[in-house]
Structures are given as C-alpha cells and as structure tokens.
Amino acid sequence: MTDKQLPAEKPEPGAEPSGVDLARVALRAAKEQARARGDAAQQKRQVRRGGGLRSGARADGRDPMAFGAAINRLITERGWETPAAVGGVMGRWPQIVGEDLAKHCVPEKYDEDERVLVVRCDSTAWATNLRLLAPQLVARLNEDLGHGAVNLIKVNGPGGPPRRYGPLRAPGSTGPGDTYG
C-alpha cells in the first residue's frame, strides 16, 4: 500500500503523532528531496548538452558565430567599447567635423586613461580654428560616443621639416612662422 491508500488518520489535537503519522511525514519529505535532486541533476545535464538541444540540424552552442557577432562579443568581454567607438570616429572623421576641416585636420591618437583626442593640423591657421571649435566638437563627440568619452581635444600644429644647420642659417632660427604650431 502507498501513502495514498493508507487511511487518513488524523491525530487528535492534544495527542502526539503515532509511528504511522511520523513515517508518512518522513516519506513525503524524502520524496520531495529526491524530486528536487532529480530536477537539479536534469538541469545540469541540459546545461552540459548546450541547453538540451542535440547536435544536428538545429542550432546549438557549438555552432560557428558570425564574424561581426564574434567581434562584438570580444569587444564587450574585454571592455573595449570606448576605444572601438573612438576608432569608428576616426574612420568617420569627415562626417563628424565636415569636409573642409577634415582636409586640414586629422585625428592621430586617443588616450583612453585621460580621455584626450590628439588632432594634428597642417597649418597653424587651421590649428587655431580647431582650438576655437574644440568645445563644440567635444560635445558632438560625446553625443555620438556617450557622455564623458572625450574630455579634451589636444590640437597640434604641423610637424615642420627637419632643421638644417649650415652656413646660410641663422643660429636659433625656427624657420617660417606658419609651419610651426
């Protein structure tokens, strides 16, 4: 006989439970624990098998990923979101700053720790122009990349030609004024 077939004997309110009642309670508790252990073991087996799906025509965790999805996963796992976004900005520089400014000013590097974007201009006039536009450009970049991605734009003037020393040069000469920022 199972516990369902046993007559339901309810102990009187003041009496202690009899041996049959204690056995019934212990049997129910053991069944519940066994069921819980079985459910946990089945969940572990499903996780090991990749969510319960079998290998074959259906998709499972062992299937190859698309290249873009794999790159996005790698960027997220390594915490490279900001540097990758700034790299995208460098690729889209003409659309962000405009064609005229992009012809004369090129982003060189991004310092992630200080959140500084370094830009080199081909003349001091364009460097001055970019310095005046820097606050608006920082706001536009932060709007595109997320708040606080760029704190400062450091503008460098042109790298001049190497200094030549010789008999026709004045000592300490810095060269033409427009080529040094």
PDB file of C-alpha atoms in Angstrom, residues 10-160:
ATOM      1  CA  LYS A  10      -5.689  12.431  11.930  1.00  0.00           C
ATOM      2  CA  PRO A  11      -4.251  12.592  15.379  1.00  0.00           C
ATOM      3  CA  GLU A  12      -6.271  14.316  17.995  1.00  0.00           C
ATOM      4  CA  PRO A  13      -5.170  17.918  18.682  1.00  0.00           C
ATOM      5  CA  GLY A  14      -3.567  17.185  22.048  1.00  0.00           C
ATOM      6  CA  ALA A  15      -2.123  13.737  21.239  1.00  0.00           C
ATOM      7  CA  GLU A  16       1.389  13.111  19.959  1.00  0.00           C
ATOM      8  CA  PRO A  17       1.675  11.775  16.395  1.00  0.00           C
ATOM      9  CA  SER A  18       1.838   7.999  16.148  1.00  0.00           C
ATOM     10  CA  GLY A  19       4.521   5.996  14.354  1.00  0.00           C
ATOM     11  CA  VAL A  20       2.434   5.739  11.182  1.00  0.00           C
ATOM     12  CA  ASP A  21       1.992   9.519  11.017  1.00  0.00           C
ATOM     13  CA  LEU A  22       5.705  10.104  11.536  1.00  0.00           C
ATOM     14  CA  ALA A  23       6.523   7.582   8.811  1.00  0.00           C
ATOM     15  CA  ARG A  24       4.091   9.290   6.435  1.00  0.00           C
ATOM     16  CA  VAL A  25       5.682  12.706   7.068  1.00  0.00           C
ATOM     17  CA  ALA A  26       9.199  11.296   6.631  1.00  0.00           C
ATOM     18  CA  LEU A  27       8.197   9.545   3.375  1.00  0.00           C
ATOM     19  CA  ARG A  28       6.748  12.773   1.906  1.00  0.00           C
ATOM     20  CA  ALA A  29       9.878  14.736   2.842  1.00  0.00           C
ATOM     21  CA  ALA A  30      12.148  12.076   1.290  1.00  0.00           C
ATOM     22  CA  LYS A  31      10.093  12.087  -1.938  1.00  0.00           C
ATOM     23  CA  GLU A  32      10.280  15.882  -2.194  1.00  0.00           C
ATOM     24  CA  GLN A  33      14.054  15.856  -1.656  1.00  0.00           C
ATOM     25  CA  ALA A  34      14.536  13.123  -4.260  1.00  0.00           C
ATOM     26  CA  ARG A  35      12.400  15.013  -6.770  1.00  0.00           C
ATOM     27  CA  ALA A  36      14.414  18.214  -6.149  1.00  0.00           C
ATOM     28  CA  ARG A  37      17.723  16.334  -6.584  1.00  0.00           C
ATOM     29  CA  GLY A  38      16.439  14.761  -9.803  1.00  0.00           C
ATOM     30  CA  ASP A  39      15.351  18.143 -11.186  1.00  0.00           C
ATOM     31  CA  ALA A  40      18.742  19.676 -10.355  1.00  0.00           C
ATOM     32  CA  ALA A  41      20.598  16.783 -11.994  1.00  0.00           C
ATOM     33  CA  GLN A  42      18.479  17.056 -15.137  1.00  0.00           C
ATOM     34  CA  GLN A  43      19.159  20.804 -15.356  1.00  0.00           C
ATOM     35  CA  LYS A  44      22.904  20.133 -15.088  1.00  0.00           C
ATOM     36  CA  ARG A  45      22.703  17.555 -17.879  1.00  0.00           C
ATOM     37  CA  GLN A  46      20.819  20.015 -20.098  1.00  0.00           C
ATOM     38  CA  VAL A  47      23.370  22.761 -19.463  1.00  0.00           C
ATOM     39  CA  ARG A  48      26.215  20.379 -20.325  1.00  0.00           C
ATOM     40  CA  ARG A  49      24.476  19.377 -23.529  1.00  0.00           C
ATOM     41  CA  GLY A  50      24.043  23.010 -24.589  1.00  0.00           C
ATOM     42  CA  GLY A  51      20.556  23.757 -23.369  1.00  0.00           C
ATOM     43  CA  GLY A  52      19.115  20.315 -24.088  1.00  0.00           C
ATOM     44  CA  LEU A  53      19.460  20.532 -27.869  1.00  0.00           C
ATOM     45  CA  ARG A  54      21.132  17.701 -29.677  1.00  0.00           C
ATOM     46  CA  SER A  55      23.767  18.124 -32.322  1.00  0.00           C
ATOM     47  CA  GLY A  56      22.346  18.030 -35.806  1.00  0.00           C
ATOM     48  CA  ALA A  57      20.168  20.218 -37.933  1.00  0.00           C
ATOM     49  CA  ARG A  58      19.195  22.535 -35.104  1.00  0.00           C
ATOM     50  CA  ALA A  59      21.357  25.362 -33.772  1.00  0.00           C
ATOM     51  CA  ASP A  60      23.244  24.856 -30.538  1.00  0.00           C
ATOM     52  CA  GLY A  61      26.105  26.489 -28.620  1.00  0.00           C
ATOM     53  CA  ARG A  62      28.781  24.705 -30.664  1.00  0.00           C
ATOM     54  CA  ASP A  63      27.806  26.271 -33.981  1.00  0.00           C
ATOM     55  CA  PRO A  64      30.150  28.852 -35.516  1.00  0.00           C
ATOM     56  CA  MET A  65      29.324  32.504 -34.907  1.00  0.00           C
ATOM     57  CA  ALA A  66      29.055  35.235 -37.484  1.00  0.00           C
ATOM     58  CA  PHE A  67      32.233  37.328 -37.634  1.00  0.00           C
ATOM     59  CA  GLY A  68      30.505  40.547 -36.564  1.00  0.00           C
ATOM     60  CA  ALA A  69      28.841  38.834 -33.603  1.00  0.00           C
ATOM     61  CA  ALA A  70      32.180  37.320 -32.530  1.00  0.00           C
ATOM     62  CA  ILE A  71      33.915  40.718 -32.706  1.00  0.00           C
ATOM     63  CA  ASN A  72      31.106  42.420 -30.754  1.00  0.00           C
ATOM     64  CA  ARG A  73      31.281  39.700 -28.098  1.00  0.00           C
ATOM     65  CA  LEU A  74      35.073  40.094 -27.818  1.00  0.00           C
ATOM     66  CA  ILE A  75      34.805  43.889 -27.530  1.00  0.00           C
ATOM     67  CA  THR A  76      32.186  43.576 -24.792  1.00  0.00           C
ATOM     68  CA  GLU A  77      34.060  40.887 -22.842  1.00  0.00           C
ATOM     69  CA  ARG A  78      37.334  42.838 -22.884  1.00  0.00           C
ATOM     70  CA  GLY A  79      35.768  46.242 -22.118  1.00  0.00           C
ATOM     71  CA  TRP A  80      36.937  47.832 -25.358  1.00  0.00           C
ATOM     72  CA  GLU A  81      33.690  49.687 -26.121  1.00  0.00           C
ATOM     73  CA  THR A  82      35.104  53.225 -25.828  1.00  0.00           C
ATOM     74  CA  PRO A  83      38.359  52.650 -27.768  1.00  0.00           C
ATOM     75  CA  ALA A  84      36.423  50.844 -30.505  1.00  0.00           C
ATOM     76  CA  ALA A  85      33.901  53.678 -30.694  1.00  0.00           C
ATOM     77  CA  VAL A  86      36.696  56.265 -30.910  1.00  0.00           C
ATOM     78  CA  GLY A  87      38.304  54.187 -33.661  1.00  0.00           C
ATOM     79  CA  GLY A  88      34.999  54.402 -35.508  1.00  0.00           C
ATOM     80  CA  VAL A  89      35.054  58.174 -35.053  1.00  0.00           C
ATOM     81  CA  MET A  90      38.485  58.332 -36.637  1.00  0.00           C
ATOM     82  CA  GLY A  91      37.078  56.470 -39.621  1.00  0.00           C
ATOM     83  CA  ARG A  92      34.086  58.813 -39.847  1.00  0.00           C
ATOM     84  CA  TRP A  93      36.066  61.992 -39.142  1.00  0.00           C
ATOM     85  CA  PRO A  94      34.918  63.853 -42.305  1.00  0.00           C
ATOM     86  CA  GLN A  95      31.225  63.248 -41.498  1.00  0.00           C
ATOM     87  CA  ILE A  96      31.676  64.432 -37.903  1.00  0.00           C
ATOM     88  CA  VAL A  97      33.722  67.614 -38.410  1.00  0.00           C
ATOM     89  CA  GLY A  98      32.868  68.443 -42.010  1.00  0.00           C
ATOM     90  CA  GLU A  99      34.800  68.073 -45.245  1.00  0.00           C
ATOM     91  CA  ASP A 100      36.707  71.399 -45.036  1.00  0.00           C
ATOM     92  CA  LEU A 101      38.069  70.797 -41.560  1.00  0.00           C
ATOM     93  CA  ALA A 102      38.802  67.119 -42.298  1.00  0.00           C
ATOM     94  CA  LYS A 103      41.026  68.097 -45.238  1.00  0.00           C
ATOM     95  CA  HIS A 104      43.324  70.040 -42.915  1.00  0.00           C
ATOM     96  CA  CYS A 105      42.980  68.304 -39.518  1.00  0.00           C
ATOM     97  CA  VAL A 106      43.476  64.582 -38.869  1.00  0.00           C
ATOM     98  CA  PRO A 107      42.964  62.678 -35.584  1.00  0.00           C
ATOM     99  CA  GLU A 108      46.201  60.972 -34.561  1.00  0.00           C
ATOM    100  CA  LYS A 109      45.546  59.115 -31.321  1.00  0.00           C
ATOM    101  CA  TYR A 110      43.223  58.722 -28.362  1.00  0.00           C
ATOM    102  CA  ASP A 111      44.431  58.438 -24.772  1.00  0.00           C
ATOM    103  CA  GLU A 112      41.844  56.272 -23.018  1.00  0.00           C
ATOM    104  CA  ASP A 113      43.087  56.993 -19.481  1.00  0.00           C
ATOM    105  CA  GLU A 114      42.860  60.777 -19.792  1.00  0.00           C
ATOM    106  CA  ARG A 115      40.135  60.686 -22.493  1.00  0.00           C
ATOM    107  CA  VAL A 116      42.080  63.057 -24.740  1.00  0.00           C
ATOM    108  CA  LEU A 117      41.838  63.050 -28.533  1.00  0.00           C
ATOM    109  CA  VAL A 118      45.003  64.340 -30.244  1.00  0.00           C
ATOM    110  CA  VAL A 119      44.480  66.038 -33.611  1.00  0.00           C
ATOM    111  CA  ARG A 120      47.211  67.287 -35.986  1.00  0.00           C
ATOM    112  CA  CYS A 121      46.541  70.178 -38.371  1.00  0.00           C
ATOM    113  CA  ASP A 122      48.509  71.022 -41.497  1.00  0.00           C
ATOM    114  CA  SER A 123      48.886  74.726 -40.647  1.00  0.00           C
ATOM    115  CA  THR A 124      48.760  76.976 -37.621  1.00  0.00           C
ATOM    116  CA  ALA A 125      45.703  78.757 -39.022  1.00  0.00           C
ATOM    117  CA  TRP A 126      43.695  75.512 -39.075  1.00  0.00           C
ATOM    118  CA  ALA A 127      45.069  74.576 -35.642  1.00  0.00           C
ATOM    119  CA  THR A 128      43.794  77.890 -34.250  1.00  0.00           C
ATOM    120  CA  ASN A 129      40.435  77.368 -35.950  1.00  0.00           C
ATOM    121  CA  LEU A 130      40.136  73.879 -34.449  1.00  0.00           C
ATOM    122  CA  ARG A 131      41.080  75.165 -30.991  1.00  0.00           C
ATOM    123  CA  LEU A 132      38.180  77.622 -31.226  1.00  0.00           C
ATOM    124  CA  LEU A 133      35.799  74.855 -32.338  1.00  0.00           C
ATOM    125  CA  ALA A 134      37.038  72.313 -29.758  1.00  0.00           C
ATOM    126  CA  PRO A 135      34.214  72.762 -27.180  1.00  0.00           C
ATOM    127  CA  GLN A 136      31.513  72.195 -29.812  1.00  0.00           C
ATOM    128  CA  LEU A 137      33.457  69.261 -31.237  1.00  0.00           C
ATOM    129  CA  VAL A 138      33.849  67.665 -27.776  1.00  0.00           C
ATOM    130  CA  ALA A 139      30.087  67.999 -27.254  1.00  0.00           C
ATOM    131  CA  ARG A 140      29.379  66.425 -30.650  1.00  0.00           C
ATOM    132  CA  LEU A 141      31.794  63.540 -29.999  1.00  0.00           C
ATOM    133  CA  ASN A 142      30.312  62.871 -26.551  1.00  0.00           C
ATOM    134  CA  GLU A 143      26.841  62.894 -28.064  1.00  0.00           C
ATOM    135  CA  ASP A 144      27.975  60.301 -30.611  1.00  0.00           C
ATOM    136  CA  LEU A 145      30.143  58.144 -28.300  1.00  0.00           C
ATOM    137  CA  GLY A 146      28.457  58.525 -24.946  1.00  0.00           C
ATOM    138  CA  HIS A 147      28.874  61.057 -22.156  1.00  0.00           C
ATOM    139  CA  GLY A 148      32.453  61.546 -20.990  1.00  0.00           C
ATOM    140  CA  ALA A 149      34.163  59.598 -23.784  1.00  0.00           C
ATOM    141  CA  VAL A 150      36.223  62.655 -24.769  1.00  0.00           C
ATOM    142  CA  ASN A 151      37.154  65.293 -22.184  1.00  0.00           C
ATOM    143  CA  LEU A 152      39.633  67.315 -24.217  1.00  0.00           C
ATOM    144  CA  ILE A 153      40.869  67.760 -27.757  1.00  0.00           C
ATOM    145  CA  LYS A 154      44.574  68.482 -27.918  1.00  0.00           C
ATOM    146  CA  VAL A 155      45.430  70.295 -31.139  1.00  0.00           C
ATOM    147  CA  ASN A 156      48.933  70.044 -32.571  1.00  0.00           C
ATOM    148  CA  GLY A 157      50.229  72.223 -35.343  1.00  0.00           C
ATOM    149  CA  PRO A 158      52.130  70.902 -38.298  1.00  0.00           C
ATOM    150  CA  GLY A 159      55.333  68.983 -37.887  1.00  0.00           C
ATOM    151  CA  GLY A 160      57.853  71.160 -39.684  1.00  0.00           C
TER     152      GLY A 160
END
